[in-house]
Short mmCIF file of N, CA and C in Angstrom, two decimals:
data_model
loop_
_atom_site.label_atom_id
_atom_site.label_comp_id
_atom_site.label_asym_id
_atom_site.label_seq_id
_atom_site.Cartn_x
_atom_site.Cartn_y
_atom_site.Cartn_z
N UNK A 4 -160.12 -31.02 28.96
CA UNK A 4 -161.32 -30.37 29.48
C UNK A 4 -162.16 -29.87 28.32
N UNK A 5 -163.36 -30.09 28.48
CA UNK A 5 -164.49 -29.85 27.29
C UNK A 5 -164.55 -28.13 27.21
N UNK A 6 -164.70 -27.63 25.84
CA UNK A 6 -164.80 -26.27 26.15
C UNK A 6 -165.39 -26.01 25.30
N UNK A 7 -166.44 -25.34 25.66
CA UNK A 7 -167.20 -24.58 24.76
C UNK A 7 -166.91 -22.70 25.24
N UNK A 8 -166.98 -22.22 23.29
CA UNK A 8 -166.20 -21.00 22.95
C UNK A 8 -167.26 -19.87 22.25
N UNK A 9 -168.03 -19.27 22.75
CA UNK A 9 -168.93 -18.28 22.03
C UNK A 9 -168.82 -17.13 21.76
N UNK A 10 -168.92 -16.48 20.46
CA UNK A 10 -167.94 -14.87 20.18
C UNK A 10 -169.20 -14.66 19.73
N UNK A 11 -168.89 -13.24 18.72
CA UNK A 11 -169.71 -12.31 18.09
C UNK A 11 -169.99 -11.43 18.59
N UNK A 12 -170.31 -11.65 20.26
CA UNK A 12 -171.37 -10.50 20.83
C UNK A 12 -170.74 -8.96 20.68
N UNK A 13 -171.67 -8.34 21.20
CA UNK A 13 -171.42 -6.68 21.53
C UNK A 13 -172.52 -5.96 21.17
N UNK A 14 -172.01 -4.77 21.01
CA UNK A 14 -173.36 -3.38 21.01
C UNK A 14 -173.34 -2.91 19.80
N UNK A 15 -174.96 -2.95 19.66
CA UNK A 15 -175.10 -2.65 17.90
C UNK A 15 -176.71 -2.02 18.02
N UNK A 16 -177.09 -1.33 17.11
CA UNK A 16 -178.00 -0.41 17.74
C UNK A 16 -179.61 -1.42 17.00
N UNK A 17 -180.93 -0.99 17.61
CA UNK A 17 -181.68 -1.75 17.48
C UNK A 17 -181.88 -1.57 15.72
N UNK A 18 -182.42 -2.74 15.62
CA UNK A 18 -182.45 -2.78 13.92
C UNK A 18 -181.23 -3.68 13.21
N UNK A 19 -180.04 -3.59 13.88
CA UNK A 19 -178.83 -4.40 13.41
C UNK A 19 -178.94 -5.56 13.77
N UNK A 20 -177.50 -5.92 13.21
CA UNK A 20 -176.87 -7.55 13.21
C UNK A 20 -175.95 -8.13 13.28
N UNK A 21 -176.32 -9.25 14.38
CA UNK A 21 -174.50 -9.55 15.06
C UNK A 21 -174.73 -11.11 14.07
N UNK A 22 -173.77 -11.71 14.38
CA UNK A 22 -173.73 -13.26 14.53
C UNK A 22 -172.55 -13.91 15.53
N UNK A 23 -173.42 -14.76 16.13
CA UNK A 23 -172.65 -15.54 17.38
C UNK A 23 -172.13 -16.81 16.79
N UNK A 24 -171.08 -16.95 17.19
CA UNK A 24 -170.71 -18.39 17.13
C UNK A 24 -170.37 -19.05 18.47
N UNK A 25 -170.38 -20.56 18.20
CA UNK A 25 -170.28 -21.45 19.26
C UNK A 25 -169.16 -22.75 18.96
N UNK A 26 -168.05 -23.11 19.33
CA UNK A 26 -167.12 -23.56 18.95
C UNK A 26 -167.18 -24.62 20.11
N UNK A 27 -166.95 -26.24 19.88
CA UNK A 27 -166.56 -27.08 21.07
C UNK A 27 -165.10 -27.63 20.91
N UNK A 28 -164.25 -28.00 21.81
CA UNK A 28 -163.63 -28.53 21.72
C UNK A 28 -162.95 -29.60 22.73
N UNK A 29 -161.93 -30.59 22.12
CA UNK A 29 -161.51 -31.30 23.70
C UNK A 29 -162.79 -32.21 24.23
N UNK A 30 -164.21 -32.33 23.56
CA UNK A 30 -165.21 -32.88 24.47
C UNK A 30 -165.24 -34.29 24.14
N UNK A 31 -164.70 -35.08 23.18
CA UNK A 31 -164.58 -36.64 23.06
C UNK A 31 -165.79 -36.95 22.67
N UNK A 32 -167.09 -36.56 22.56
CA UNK A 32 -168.35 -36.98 21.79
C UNK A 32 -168.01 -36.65 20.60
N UNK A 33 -168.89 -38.15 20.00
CA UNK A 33 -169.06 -37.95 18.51
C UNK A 33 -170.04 -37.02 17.74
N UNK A 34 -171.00 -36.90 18.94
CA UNK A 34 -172.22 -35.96 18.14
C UNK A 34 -173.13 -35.32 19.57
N UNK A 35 -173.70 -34.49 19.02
CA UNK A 35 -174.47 -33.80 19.99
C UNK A 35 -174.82 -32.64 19.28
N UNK A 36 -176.32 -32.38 19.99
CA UNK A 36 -177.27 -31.28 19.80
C UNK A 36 -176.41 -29.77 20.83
N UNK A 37 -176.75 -28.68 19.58
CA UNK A 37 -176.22 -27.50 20.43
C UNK A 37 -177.69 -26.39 20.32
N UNK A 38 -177.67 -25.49 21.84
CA UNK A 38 -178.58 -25.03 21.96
C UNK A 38 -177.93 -23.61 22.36
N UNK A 39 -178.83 -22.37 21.70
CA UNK A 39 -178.62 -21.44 22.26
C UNK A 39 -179.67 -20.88 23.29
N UNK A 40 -179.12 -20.06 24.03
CA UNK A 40 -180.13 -19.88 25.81
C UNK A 40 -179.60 -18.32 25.70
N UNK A 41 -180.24 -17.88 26.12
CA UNK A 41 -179.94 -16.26 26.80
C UNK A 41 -180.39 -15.87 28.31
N UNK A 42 -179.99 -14.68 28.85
CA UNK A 42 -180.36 -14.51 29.99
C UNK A 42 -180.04 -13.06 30.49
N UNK A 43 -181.14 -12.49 30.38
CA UNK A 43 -180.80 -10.62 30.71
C UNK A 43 -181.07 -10.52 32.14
N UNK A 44 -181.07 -9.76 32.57
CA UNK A 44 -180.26 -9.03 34.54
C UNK A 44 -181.76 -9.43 34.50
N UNK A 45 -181.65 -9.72 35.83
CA UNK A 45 -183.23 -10.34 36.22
C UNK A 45 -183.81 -11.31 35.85
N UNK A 46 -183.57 -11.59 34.50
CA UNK A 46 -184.72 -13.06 34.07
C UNK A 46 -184.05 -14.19 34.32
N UNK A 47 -185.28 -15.09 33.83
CA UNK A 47 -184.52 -16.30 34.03
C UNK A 47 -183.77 -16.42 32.42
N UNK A 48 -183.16 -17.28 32.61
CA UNK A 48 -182.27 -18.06 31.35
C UNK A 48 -184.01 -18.51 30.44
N UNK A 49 -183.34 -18.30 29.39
CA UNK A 49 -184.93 -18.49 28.10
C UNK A 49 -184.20 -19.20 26.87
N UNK A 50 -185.08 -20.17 26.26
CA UNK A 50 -183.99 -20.66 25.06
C UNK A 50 -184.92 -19.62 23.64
N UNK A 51 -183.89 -20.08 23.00
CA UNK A 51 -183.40 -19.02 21.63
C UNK A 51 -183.50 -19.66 20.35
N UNK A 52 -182.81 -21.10 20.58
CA UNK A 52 -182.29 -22.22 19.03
C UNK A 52 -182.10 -23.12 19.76
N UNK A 53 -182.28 -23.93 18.74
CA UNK A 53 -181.50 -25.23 18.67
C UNK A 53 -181.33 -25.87 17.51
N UNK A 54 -180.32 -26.85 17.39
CA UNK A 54 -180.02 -27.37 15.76
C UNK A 54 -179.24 -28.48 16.35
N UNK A 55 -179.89 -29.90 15.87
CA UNK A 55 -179.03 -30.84 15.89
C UNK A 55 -178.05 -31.67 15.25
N UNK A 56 -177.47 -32.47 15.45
CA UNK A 56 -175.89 -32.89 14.84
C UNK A 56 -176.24 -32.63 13.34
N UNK A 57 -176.87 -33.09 12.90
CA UNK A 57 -176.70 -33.25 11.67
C UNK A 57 -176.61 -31.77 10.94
N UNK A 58 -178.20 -31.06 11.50
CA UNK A 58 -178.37 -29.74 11.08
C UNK A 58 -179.14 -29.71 10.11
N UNK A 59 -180.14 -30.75 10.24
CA UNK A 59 -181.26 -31.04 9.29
C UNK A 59 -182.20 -30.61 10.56
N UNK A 60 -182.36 -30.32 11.68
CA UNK A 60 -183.30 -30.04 12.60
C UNK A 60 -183.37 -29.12 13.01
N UNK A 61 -183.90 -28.25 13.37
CA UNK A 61 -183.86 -26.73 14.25
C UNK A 61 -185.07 -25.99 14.38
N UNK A 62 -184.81 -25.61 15.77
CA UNK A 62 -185.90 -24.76 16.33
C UNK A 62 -185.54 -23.56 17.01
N UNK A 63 -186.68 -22.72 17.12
CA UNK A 63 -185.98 -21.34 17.14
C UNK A 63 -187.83 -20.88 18.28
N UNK A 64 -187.48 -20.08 19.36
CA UNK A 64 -188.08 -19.55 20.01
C UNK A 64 -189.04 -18.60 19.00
N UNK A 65 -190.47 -18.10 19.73
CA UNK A 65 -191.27 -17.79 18.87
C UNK A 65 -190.66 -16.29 19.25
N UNK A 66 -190.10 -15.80 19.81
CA UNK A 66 -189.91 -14.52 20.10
C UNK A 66 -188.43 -14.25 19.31
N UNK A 67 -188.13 -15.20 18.09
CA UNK A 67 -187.01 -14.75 17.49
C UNK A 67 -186.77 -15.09 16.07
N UNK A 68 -188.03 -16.10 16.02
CA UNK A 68 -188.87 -16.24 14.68
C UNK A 68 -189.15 -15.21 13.55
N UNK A 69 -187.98 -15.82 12.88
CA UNK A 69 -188.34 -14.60 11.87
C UNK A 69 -187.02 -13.55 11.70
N UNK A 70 -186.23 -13.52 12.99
CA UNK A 70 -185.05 -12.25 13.06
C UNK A 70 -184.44 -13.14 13.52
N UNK A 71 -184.32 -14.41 13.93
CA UNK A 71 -182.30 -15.14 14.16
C UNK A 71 -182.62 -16.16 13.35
N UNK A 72 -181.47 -16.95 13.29
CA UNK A 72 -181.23 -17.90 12.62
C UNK A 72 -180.38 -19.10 12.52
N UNK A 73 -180.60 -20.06 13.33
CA UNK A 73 -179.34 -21.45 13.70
C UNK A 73 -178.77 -21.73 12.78
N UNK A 74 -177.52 -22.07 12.45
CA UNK A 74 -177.07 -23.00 11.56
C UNK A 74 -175.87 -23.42 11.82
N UNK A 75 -175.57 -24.51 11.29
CA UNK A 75 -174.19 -25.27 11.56
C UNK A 75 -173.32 -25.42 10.11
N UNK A 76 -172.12 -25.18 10.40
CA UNK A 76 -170.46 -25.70 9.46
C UNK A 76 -170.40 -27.50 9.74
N UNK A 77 -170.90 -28.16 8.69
CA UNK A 77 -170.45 -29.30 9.54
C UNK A 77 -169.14 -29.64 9.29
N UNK A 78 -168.26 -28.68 8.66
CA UNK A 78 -166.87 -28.86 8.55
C UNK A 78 -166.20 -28.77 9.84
N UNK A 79 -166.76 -28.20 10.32
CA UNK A 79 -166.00 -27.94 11.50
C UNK A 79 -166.66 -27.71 12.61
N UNK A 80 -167.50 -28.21 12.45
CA UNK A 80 -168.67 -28.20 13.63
C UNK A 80 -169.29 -26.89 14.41
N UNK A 81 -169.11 -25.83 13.78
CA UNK A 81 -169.03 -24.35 14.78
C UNK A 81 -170.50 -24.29 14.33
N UNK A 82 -171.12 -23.75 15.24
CA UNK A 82 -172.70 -23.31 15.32
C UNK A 82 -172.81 -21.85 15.25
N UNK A 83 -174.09 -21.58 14.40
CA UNK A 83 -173.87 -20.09 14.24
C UNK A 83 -175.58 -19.58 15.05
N UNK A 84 -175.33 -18.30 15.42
CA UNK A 84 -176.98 -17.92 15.59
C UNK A 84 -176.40 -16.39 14.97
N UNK A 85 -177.47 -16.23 13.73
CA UNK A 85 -177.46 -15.17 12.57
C UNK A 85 -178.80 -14.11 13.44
N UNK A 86 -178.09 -13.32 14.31
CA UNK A 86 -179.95 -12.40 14.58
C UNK A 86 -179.61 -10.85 14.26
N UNK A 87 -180.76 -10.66 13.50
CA UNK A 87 -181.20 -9.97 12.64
C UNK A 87 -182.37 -9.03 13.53
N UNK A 88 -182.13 -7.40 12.89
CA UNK A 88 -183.72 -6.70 13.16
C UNK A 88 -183.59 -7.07 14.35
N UNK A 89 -182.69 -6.80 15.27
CA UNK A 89 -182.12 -6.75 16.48
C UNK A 89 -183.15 -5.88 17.05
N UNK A 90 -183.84 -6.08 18.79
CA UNK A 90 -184.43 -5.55 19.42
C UNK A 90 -183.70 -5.06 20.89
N UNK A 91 -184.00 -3.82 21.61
CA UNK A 91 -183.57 -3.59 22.90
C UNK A 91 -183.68 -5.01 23.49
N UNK A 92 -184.87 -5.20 23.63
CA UNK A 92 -185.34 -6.35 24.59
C UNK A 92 -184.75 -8.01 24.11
N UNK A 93 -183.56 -7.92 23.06
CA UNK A 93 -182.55 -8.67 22.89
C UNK A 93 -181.64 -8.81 23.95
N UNK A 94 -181.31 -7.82 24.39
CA UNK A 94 -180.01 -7.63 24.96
C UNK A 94 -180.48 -8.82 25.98
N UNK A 95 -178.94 -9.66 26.45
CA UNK A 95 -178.72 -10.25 26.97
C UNK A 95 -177.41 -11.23 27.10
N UNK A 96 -176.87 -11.74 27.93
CA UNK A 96 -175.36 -12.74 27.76
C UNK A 96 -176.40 -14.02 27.46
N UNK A 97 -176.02 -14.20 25.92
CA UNK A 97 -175.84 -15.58 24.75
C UNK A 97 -175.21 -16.55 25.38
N UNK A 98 -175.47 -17.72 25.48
CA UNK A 98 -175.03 -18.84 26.32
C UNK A 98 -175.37 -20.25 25.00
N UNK A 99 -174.38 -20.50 24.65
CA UNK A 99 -174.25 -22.01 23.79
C UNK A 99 -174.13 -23.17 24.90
N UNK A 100 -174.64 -24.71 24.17
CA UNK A 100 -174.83 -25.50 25.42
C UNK A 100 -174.92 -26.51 24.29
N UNK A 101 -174.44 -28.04 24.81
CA UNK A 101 -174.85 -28.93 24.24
C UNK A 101 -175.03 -29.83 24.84
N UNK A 102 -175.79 -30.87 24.32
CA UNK A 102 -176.61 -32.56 24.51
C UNK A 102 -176.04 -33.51 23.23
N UNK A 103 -175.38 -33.96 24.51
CA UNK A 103 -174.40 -35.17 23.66
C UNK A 103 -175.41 -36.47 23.55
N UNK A 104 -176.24 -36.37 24.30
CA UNK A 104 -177.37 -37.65 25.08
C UNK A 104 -178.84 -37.54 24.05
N UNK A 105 -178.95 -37.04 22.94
CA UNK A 105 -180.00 -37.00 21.87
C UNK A 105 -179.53 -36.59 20.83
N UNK A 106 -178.23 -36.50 20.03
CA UNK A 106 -178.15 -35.97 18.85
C UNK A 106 -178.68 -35.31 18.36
N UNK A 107 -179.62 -36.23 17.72
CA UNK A 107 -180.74 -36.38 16.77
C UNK A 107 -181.98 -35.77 16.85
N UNK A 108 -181.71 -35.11 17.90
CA UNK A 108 -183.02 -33.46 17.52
C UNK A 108 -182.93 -32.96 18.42
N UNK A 109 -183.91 -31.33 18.43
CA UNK A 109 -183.38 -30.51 19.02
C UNK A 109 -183.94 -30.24 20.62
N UNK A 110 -183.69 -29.56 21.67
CA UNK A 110 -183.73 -29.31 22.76
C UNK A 110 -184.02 -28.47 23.44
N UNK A 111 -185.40 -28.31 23.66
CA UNK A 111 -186.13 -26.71 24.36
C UNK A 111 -186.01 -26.33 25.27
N UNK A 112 -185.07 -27.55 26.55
CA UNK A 112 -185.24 -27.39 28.11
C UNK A 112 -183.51 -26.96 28.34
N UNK A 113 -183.34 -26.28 28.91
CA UNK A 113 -181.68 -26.24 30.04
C UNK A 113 -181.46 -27.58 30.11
N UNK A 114 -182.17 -27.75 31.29
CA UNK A 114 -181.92 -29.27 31.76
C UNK A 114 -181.58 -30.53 30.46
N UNK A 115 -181.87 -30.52 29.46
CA UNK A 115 -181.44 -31.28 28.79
C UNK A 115 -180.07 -30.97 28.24
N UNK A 116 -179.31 -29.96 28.68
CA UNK A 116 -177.97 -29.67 28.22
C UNK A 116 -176.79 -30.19 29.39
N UNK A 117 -175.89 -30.46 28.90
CA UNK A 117 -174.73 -30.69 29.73
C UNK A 117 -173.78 -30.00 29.82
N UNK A 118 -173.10 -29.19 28.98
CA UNK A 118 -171.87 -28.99 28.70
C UNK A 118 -172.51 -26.90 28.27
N UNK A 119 -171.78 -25.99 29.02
CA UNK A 119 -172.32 -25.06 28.91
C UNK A 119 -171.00 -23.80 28.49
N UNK A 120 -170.91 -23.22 27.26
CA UNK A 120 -170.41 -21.98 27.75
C UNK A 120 -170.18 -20.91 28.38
N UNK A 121 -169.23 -20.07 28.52
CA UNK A 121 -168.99 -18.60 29.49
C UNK A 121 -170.42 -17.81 28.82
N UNK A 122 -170.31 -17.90 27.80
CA UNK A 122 -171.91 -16.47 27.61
C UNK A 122 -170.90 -15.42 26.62
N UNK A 123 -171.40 -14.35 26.00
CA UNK A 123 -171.44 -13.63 24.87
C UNK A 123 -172.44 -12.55 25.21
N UNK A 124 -172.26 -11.22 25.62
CA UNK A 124 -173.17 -10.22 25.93
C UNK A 124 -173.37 -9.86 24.74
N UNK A 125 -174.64 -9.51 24.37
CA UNK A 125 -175.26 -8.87 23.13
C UNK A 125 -176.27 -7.95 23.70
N UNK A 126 -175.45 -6.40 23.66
CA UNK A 126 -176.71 -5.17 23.86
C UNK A 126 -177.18 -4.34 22.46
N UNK A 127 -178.35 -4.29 22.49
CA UNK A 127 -178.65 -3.57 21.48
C UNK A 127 -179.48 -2.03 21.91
N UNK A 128 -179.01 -1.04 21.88
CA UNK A 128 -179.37 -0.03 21.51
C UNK A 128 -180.38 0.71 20.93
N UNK A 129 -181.51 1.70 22.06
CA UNK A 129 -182.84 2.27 21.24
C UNK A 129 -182.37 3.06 20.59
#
C-alpha cells in the first residue's frame, strides 16, 4: 500500500519556524511530482508548493513567497517545505500529495494529484 508520511507540524508562535517533511513509500513509481496543499477549519484546501522529480522545478503560492520553501533529498526522496516568518493565518493541517502522471513539473491543481497524505497540523500563535 502506497503511503505517504508528513511530520514537522505543531505550535510555534507567529514569527517562527517549523519544517515539514513528506516521505513516500511502497508506491512502485519511478518518479513523480510532490505537492504541498493546506486546509484551515472552513476553507477550502489551497496549494502551498510544488517541486518536481528532479527538483530543478518549483513553485510556491504567492501567499508564501518569500517565507516557505520546497525542496527535495534526492537521496532519498523526502520533500521538505522550510516555512519561515510564520503567520496566524498559517495555521492549518499540511497535506503532501503526489503526481506520478507529469514528473516533470510542477502542479497547482488537487485534482492533478493522486496519492494523498493524513495532513500535519501547523498552528501558529499571535
Amino acid at each position: 500500500q502506497v503511503q505517504l508520511v508528513e511530520s514537522g507540524g505543531g505550535l510555534v508562535q507567529a514569527g517562527g519556524s517549523l519544517r515539514l517533511s513528506c516521505a513516500a513509500s511502497n508506491h512502485g513509481f519511478r518518479s513523480y511530482t510532490t505537492g504541498w496543499f493546506r486546509q484551515a477549519p472552513g476553507k477550502e484546501r489551497e496549494f502551498v508548493a510544488s517541486i518536481n522529480w528532479s527538483g530543478t522545478g518549483f513553485e510556491h503560492a504567492d501567499s508564501v513567497k518569500g517565507r516557505f520553501t520546497v525542496s527535495k533529498d534526492n537521496a532519498d526522496n523526502t520533500v521538505y517545505l522550510q516555512m519561515n516568518s510564520l503567520k496566524p493565518e498559517d495555521t492549518a493541517v499540511y497535506y503532501c500529495a503526489i503526481d506520478p502522471v507529469r514528473p516533470w513539473t510542477v502542479q497547482l491543481q488537487s485534482t492533478d494529484y493522486h496519492i494523498w497524505g493524513q495532513g500535519t497540523q501547523v498552528t501558529v500563535s499571535s
